[in-house]
Coordinates of C-alpha atoms and ligand atoms in Angstrom, one line a residue:
X186 CA -0.6 -0.5 0.6
X187 CA 0.4 3.5 -0.7
X188 CA 2.3 5.6 2.4
X189 CA 3.9 9.2 3.1
X190 CA 6.7 8.5 5.8
X191 CA 9.8 10.2 7.2
X192 CA 12.8 7.4 6.5
X193 CA 15.0 9.7 8.1
X194 CA 16.0 13.1 9.9
X195 CA 16.5 16.0 7.3
X196 CA 14.4 17.4 4.9
X197 CA 12.1 15.9 3.0
X198 CA 9.5 13.0 3.3
X199 CA 9.1 9.6 1.0
X200 CA 5.5 8.7 -0.9
X201 CA 6.3 4.9 -0.5
X202 CA 5.1 1.7 -0.9
X203 CA 5.1 -0.8 2.3
X204 CA 3.7 -3.6 3.5
X205 CA -0.1 -3.7 4.8
X206 CA 0.3 -4.1 8.3
X207 CA 0.3 -7.4 10.2
X208 CA -3.2 -8.7 11.4
X209 CA -4.4 -7.0 15.1
X210 CA -2.9 -8.8 18.2
X211 CA -5.1 -8.9 21.2
X212 CA -6.3 -5.4 21.8
X213 CA -5.8 -3.9 18.4
X214 CA -7.2 -3.4 15.0
X215 CA -6.9 -1.9 11.9
X216 CA -8.3 1.7 11.1
X217 CA -8.7 2.2 7.0
X218 CA -8.6 5.5 6.9
X219 CA -11.2 7.1 4.6
X220 CA -9.5 11.0 5.9
X221 CA -6.0 12.3 7.3
X222 CA -5.4 15.8 8.1
X223 CA -2.2 17.6 7.4
X224 CA -1.1 19.0 9.9
X225 CA 1.1 22.1 11.3
X226 CA 3.5 19.8 12.9
X227 CA 3.4 17.3 10.0
X228 CA 4.8 20.3 7.6
X229 CA 7.5 21.8 10.2
X230 CA 8.7 17.4 10.5
X231 CA 8.9 17.6 6.9
X232 CA 11.3 21.0 6.9
X233 CA 12.6 19.1 10.0
X234 CA 12.9 22.4 11.1
X235 CA 14.3 22.1 15.0
X236 CA 11.6 20.8 18.0
X237 CA 11.1 17.3 16.4
X238 CA 14.7 15.6 17.3
X239 CA 12.5 13.3 19.6
X240 CA 11.3 11.4 16.8
X241 CA 14.6 10.3 14.9
X242 CA 15.2 6.9 17.0
X243 CA 12.3 5.7 16.2
X244 CA 12.5 6.6 12.2
X245 CA 11.8 5.6 9.9
X246 CA 7.6 6.2 10.8
X247 CA 4.9 6.9 8.3
X248 CA 3.6 10.1 9.7
X249 CA -0.4 11.2 10.4
X250 CA -1.7 12.2 13.4
X251 CA -5.1 13.4 12.5
X252 CA -7.5 11.0 10.9
X253 CA -10.1 8.6 10.7
X254 CA -11.7 5.9 9.7
X255 CA -13.3 3.2 10.3
X256 CA -12.0 -1.1 11.5
X257 CA -10.9 -3.2 9.2
X258 CA -10.0 -6.0 11.6
X259 CA -10.4 -6.7 15.2
X260 CA -8.1 -8.6 17.4
X261 CA -8.7 -11.2 20.2
X262 CA -10.6 -8.9 23.3
X263 CA -11.4 -5.1 21.6
X264 CA -15.2 -5.4 21.6
X265 CA -15.1 -3.6 18.6
X266 CA -17.8 -4.3 15.7
X267 CA -15.5 -4.3 11.9
X268 CA -17.0 -1.9 10.0
X269 CA -17.5 0.9 13.0
X270 CA -17.1 4.5 11.9
X271 CA -13.8 6.0 14.2
X272 CA -11.6 8.8 15.1
X273 CA -8.2 7.8 16.6
X274 CA -6.7 9.3 19.2
X275 CA -2.6 9.2 18.8
X276 CA -1.4 9.7 22.3
X277 CA -0.3 5.5 23.0
X278 CA 0.4 4.8 26.8
X279 CA 2.6 1.1 27.9
X280 CA 0.5 0.4 30.6
X281 CA 3.6 -1.0 32.0
X282 CA 5.6 1.3 33.9
X283 CA 5.5 3.3 37.2
X284 CA 3.8 6.1 35.8
X285 CA 0.9 4.0 33.6
X286 CA 0.6 2.2 37.1
X287 CA 0.2 4.7 39.4
X288 CA -2.4 5.6 37.0
X289 CA -1.7 8.9 35.9
X290 CA -0.7 8.0 32.7
X291 CA -0.1 11.5 31.6
X292 CA 3.9 11.3 32.2
X293 CA 4.4 7.9 31.0
X294 CA 7.7 7.4 30.0
X295 CA 7.1 5.5 27.3
X296 CA 4.6 7.5 25.3
X297 CA 3.9 7.1 21.4
X298 CA 1.9 8.5 18.9
X299 CA 0.3 7.5 16.1
X300 CA 2.0 9.8 13.7
X301 CA 4.9 10.8 15.0
X302 CA 7.2 7.4 17.1
X303 CA 5.2 4.8 15.4
X304 CA 3.7 4.3 12.2
X305 CA 0.3 7.0 11.3
X306 CA -2.8 7.3 9.4
X307 CA -0.6 9.0 6.1
X308 CA -1.7 5.7 4.3
X309 CA -5.0 2.7 3.7
X310 CA -4.3 0.9 6.7
X311 CA -2.9 1.1 10.7
X312 CA -2.7 -0.9 13.7
X313 CA -3.7 1.2 16.4
X314 CA -4.9 0.0 19.8
X315 CA -8.4 -0.4 20.3
X316 CA -8.9 1.5 23.3
X317 CA -6.9 4.9 21.3
X318 CA -10.6 4.2 19.2
X319 CA -12.8 6.8 20.0
X320 CA -16.6 6.0 17.3
X321 CA -18.0 8.6 15.4
X322 CA -22.0 8.8 15.8
X323 CA -24.0 9.2 12.8
X324 CA -23.5 13.3 12.7
X325 CA -19.6 13.3 12.0
X326 CA -18.2 11.6 8.5
X327 CA -14.5 10.8 9.0
X328 CA -13.9 14.0 7.2
X329 CA -15.1 16.0 10.5
X330 CA -14.0 13.1 12.5
X331 CA -10.4 14.1 10.7
X332 CA -10.7 17.3 12.7
X333 CA -11.6 15.7 16.1
X334 CA -8.0 15.6 16.8
X335 CA -7.1 19.7 16.7
X336 CA -10.0 20.9 17.4
X337 CA -9.4 19.2 20.8
X338 CA -5.6 20.2 20.7
X339 CA -7.5 23.8 20.5
X340 CA -10.4 23.3 23.2
X341 CA -7.4 22.1 25.7
X342 CA -5.4 25.3 25.0
X343 CA -9.0 27.6 25.8
X344 CA -9.9 25.0 28.7
X345 CA -6.0 26.2 30.4
X346 CA -6.9 29.9 29.7
X347 CA -9.9 29.8 31.6
X348 CA -12.0 31.7 29.3
X349 CA -15.5 32.5 30.3
X350 CA -19.1 33.8 29.6
X351 CA -18.3 37.5 27.6
X352 CA -14.4 38.0 27.5
X353 CA -12.4 39.3 25.0
X354 CA -10.4 37.1 23.8
X355 CA -7.3 37.3 21.2
X356 CA -5.7 34.2 19.2
X357 CA -3.0 34.9 17.8
X358 CA -2.5 32.4 14.2
X359 CA -4.7 31.7 12.4
X360 CA -4.0 28.8 11.2
X361 CA -6.0 25.0 11.9
X362 CA -5.3 25.5 15.7
X363 CA -6.2 29.1 16.1
X364 CA -9.1 28.7 13.7
X365 CA -9.9 26.1 16.7
X366 CA -8.9 27.7 19.5
X367 CA -11.4 30.8 18.1
X368 CA -14.2 28.4 17.8
X369 CA -13.7 26.9 20.6
X370 CA -13.5 30.1 22.8
X371 CA -16.8 31.5 20.9
X372 CA -18.3 28.0 22.2
X373 CA -16.7 29.0 25.6
X374 CA -18.4 32.0 26.5
X375 CA -16.9 34.9 24.9
X376 CA -17.6 37.7 24.0
X377 CA -15.5 38.9 21.6
X378 CA -12.5 36.7 19.5
X379 CA -10.2 38.8 17.8
X380 CA -8.3 36.4 15.5
X381 CA -4.6 38.7 14.6
X382 CA -2.2 36.6 11.4
X383 CA 0.2 37.8 9.3
X384 CA -1.3 38.3 5.1
X385 CA -1.9 35.4 5.5
X386 CA -5.4 35.7 2.6
X387 CA -6.9 32.5 2.2
X388 CA -6.8 31.5 6.4
X389 CA -8.5 34.9 6.7
X390 CA -11.1 33.7 4.0
X391 CA -11.7 30.7 6.2
X392 CA -12.0 32.8 9.7
X393 CA -15.1 34.3 7.7
X394 CA -16.8 31.7 6.5
X395 CA -16.6 30.4 10.0
X396 CA -18.4 33.7 11.1
X397 CA -15.5 34.8 13.2
X398 CA -15.4 38.8 10.9
X399 CA -12.5 40.2 13.4
X400 CA -9.8 39.7 11.6
X401 CA -6.3 41.6 13.0
X402 CA -3.6 41.9 9.5
X403 CA -0.2 41.8 11.6
X404 CA 1.5 43.2 8.2
X405 CA -0.2 45.6 8.3
X406 CA -0.3 47.9 11.2
X407 CA 1.6 46.6 14.7
X408 CA -1.2 44.5 16.4
X409 CA -1.2 46.4 19.5
X410 CA -2.4 49.6 17.4
X411 CA -5.5 47.5 16.2
X412 CA -6.6 45.5 18.5
X413 CA -6.6 49.1 20.5
X414 CA -8.9 50.0 17.9
X415 CA -11.3 47.1 18.0
X416 CA -12.0 47.6 21.5
X417 CA -11.8 50.9 22.1
X418 CA -8.8 51.4 23.8
X419 CA -9.1 48.1 26.6
X420 CA -6.7 45.7 26.7
X421 CA -7.8 41.7 26.2
X422 CA -8.8 39.4 29.0
X423 CA -7.0 36.4 27.3
X424 CA -4.3 36.0 25.1
X425 CA -4.5 32.4 23.5
X426 CA -1.0 32.2 21.2
X427 CA -0.9 29.2 17.3
X428 CA 2.0 31.1 15.8
X429 CA 5.5 28.6 16.8
X430 CA 6.2 32.6 16.6
X431 CA 8.1 33.3 19.9
X432 CA 8.2 37.3 19.5
X433 CA 4.3 36.9 19.0
X434 CA 4.3 36.2 22.4
X435 CA 5.1 39.1 23.7
X436 CA 3.3 41.1 21.4
X437 CA 0.4 39.8 23.1
X438 CA 1.6 40.3 26.2
X439 CA 1.6 44.3 25.5
X440 CA -2.5 44.0 24.7
X441 CA -2.8 41.7 27.8
X442 CA -5.0 43.2 30.7
X443 CA -2.9 43.0 34.4
X444 CA -3.9 39.9 35.9
X445 CA -4.4 38.0 32.1
X446 CA -3.7 35.0 31.0
X447 CA -1.6 33.6 27.5
X448 CA -1.7 30.5 26.7
X449 CA 1.2 29.5 24.3
X450 CA 0.4 26.7 22.2
X451 CA 2.7 27.1 19.5
X452 CA 5.6 24.8 18.7
X453 CA 8.5 27.0 18.5
X454 CA 12.2 26.6 17.5
X455 CA 13.5 29.3 19.2
X456 CA 13.5 31.8 22.9
X457 CA 11.0 33.6 23.7
X458 CA 12.7 36.9 25.0
X459 CA 10.7 38.1 27.8
X460 CA 11.1 41.9 29.4
X461 CA 10.2 40.5 33.1
X462 CA 9.8 43.6 34.7
X463 CA 7.2 44.4 32.5
X464 CA 6.2 40.9 32.8
X465 CA 6.1 40.9 36.6
X466 CA 4.1 44.4 37.1
X467 CA 1.4 42.8 35.3
X468 CA 1.2 39.8 37.0
X469 CA 1.1 38.2 33.7
X470 CA 0.3 35.2 33.9
X471 CA 1.4 32.5 31.0
X472 CA 0.4 28.8 30.3
X473 CA 1.3 26.2 28.3
X474 CA -0.9 23.6 26.7
X475 CA 0.3 20.7 24.7
X476 CA -1.4 17.7 23.3
X477 CA -5.3 16.5 24.5
X478 CA -7.1 14.4 27.1
X479 CA -9.2 11.9 26.5
X480 CA -11.7 13.6 28.0
X481 CA -11.6 17.0 25.8
X482 CA -12.1 14.4 22.6
X483 CA -15.5 13.6 23.9
X484 CA -16.5 17.5 24.9
X485 CA -15.2 18.3 21.6
X486 CA -17.1 15.5 20.1
X487 CA -20.3 16.5 21.7
X488 CA -20.0 19.8 21.1
X489 CA -19.5 19.2 17.1
X490 CA -22.5 17.1 16.4
X491 CA -24.6 19.7 17.3
X492 CA -24.1 21.8 14.6
X493 CA -21.0 20.1 12.3
X494 CA -21.6 21.7 9.4
X495 CA -20.5 24.5 10.7
X496 CA -17.1 22.9 11.0
X497 CA -16.8 22.3 6.9
X498 CA -15.4 25.5 5.9
X499 CA -12.1 24.8 7.6
X500 CA -11.3 21.9 5.5
X501 CA -10.2 23.6 1.7
X502 CA -8.7 20.8 -0.2
X503 CA -9.0 17.2 -0.4
X504 CA -6.9 15.3 -2.1
X505 CA -5.9 11.4 -2.8
X506 CA -3.2 9.8 -0.9
X507 CA -1.1 9.2 -3.7
X508 CA -0.6 13.6 -4.5
X509 CA -0.1 14.0 -0.5
X510 CA 3.4 15.6 -1.3
X511 CA 1.9 18.3 -3.2
X512 CA -0.5 18.3 -0.3
X513 CA 1.9 19.4 2.0
X514 CA 3.2 21.6 -0.6
X515 CA 0.4 23.5 -0.5
X516 CA 0.5 23.4 3.5
X517 CA 3.5 24.7 3.9
X518 CA 3.3 27.7 0.5
X519 CA 0.3 28.8 2.9
X520 CA -1.9 28.5 -0.3
X521 CA -4.3 25.9 1.4
X522 CA -5.6 26.0 5.2
X523 CA -7.0 22.7 6.3
X524 CA -5.6 19.8 3.6
X525 CA -7.4 16.4 4.1
X526 CA -5.7 13.1 2.2
X527 CA -8.7 11.1 1.5
X528 CA -6.2 7.4 1.1
Ligands
LIG604 ZN1 -1.4 17.8 14.4
LIG605 ZN1 3.3 3.9 30.9

């Protein structure tokens, strides 16, 4: 079968033929992948920017961690019927280390991630633990199902930021995670959601289609100037970052109210320069959000099922898996927002 794999550290990806995965063992299933999203981190792995060295010992590996499809074969002790439509939670815990045995798998020392440190969804078929499956309700097709992973990452950032009813929220970054954060902040009751990006026409168009019309282009004027013009000079209650660009955090703090929270959700290739005296005097709270918890997935599914079509504008391109590298290039050149590959 066809697969998009990272064979070795360094620039590039390989579109290659690989054997079908082995028959599923106890507690495992095969998932027939129907839709798999190209994530910003997949693009970074393609370019091999700093921050992904942890993958090196696990290569070669098939990428793809945002996917949905149906169960095509179930191993012993799985209790899931073939044909069940599912999304797949990428984090795999070992179940045997001290943390797992203590009931705190979040700190598992042998943790793996499907599509990063073990084979993922850029292939027709993938073998995964049955406990990583999330059944899709009828209202959510597998294309929307493949958005549950990035939307859960976004939802976690909003939960970490304690966004609440009536808040003015500033989202830094107009990509899929930024779009998801803006949607989740709105769902959490934010009064206003402002999204900032830089000369990012295609993604600004997606934001408008999602009903997120307060958009700031920092390529045109400084962030603070534009945000203050929108709010009438009032600082914002919460800033949520999904740029991966460290200077955006300093800029975001410049419009945050005293005691306000800024959540960092991007993966940054370099360190942050932070003027600490201003930071301390403003009692700003810098928090981090990464990955997701299983219960967040359930919350996102429940929210999505209420109005699934409202999320579909996030997907701008659909391509067969064989044209996957082209999809990566569309994402990399920021011509596309979410690219969905369909094996
Ligand atoms: Zn991702
Ligand atoms: Zn473990």
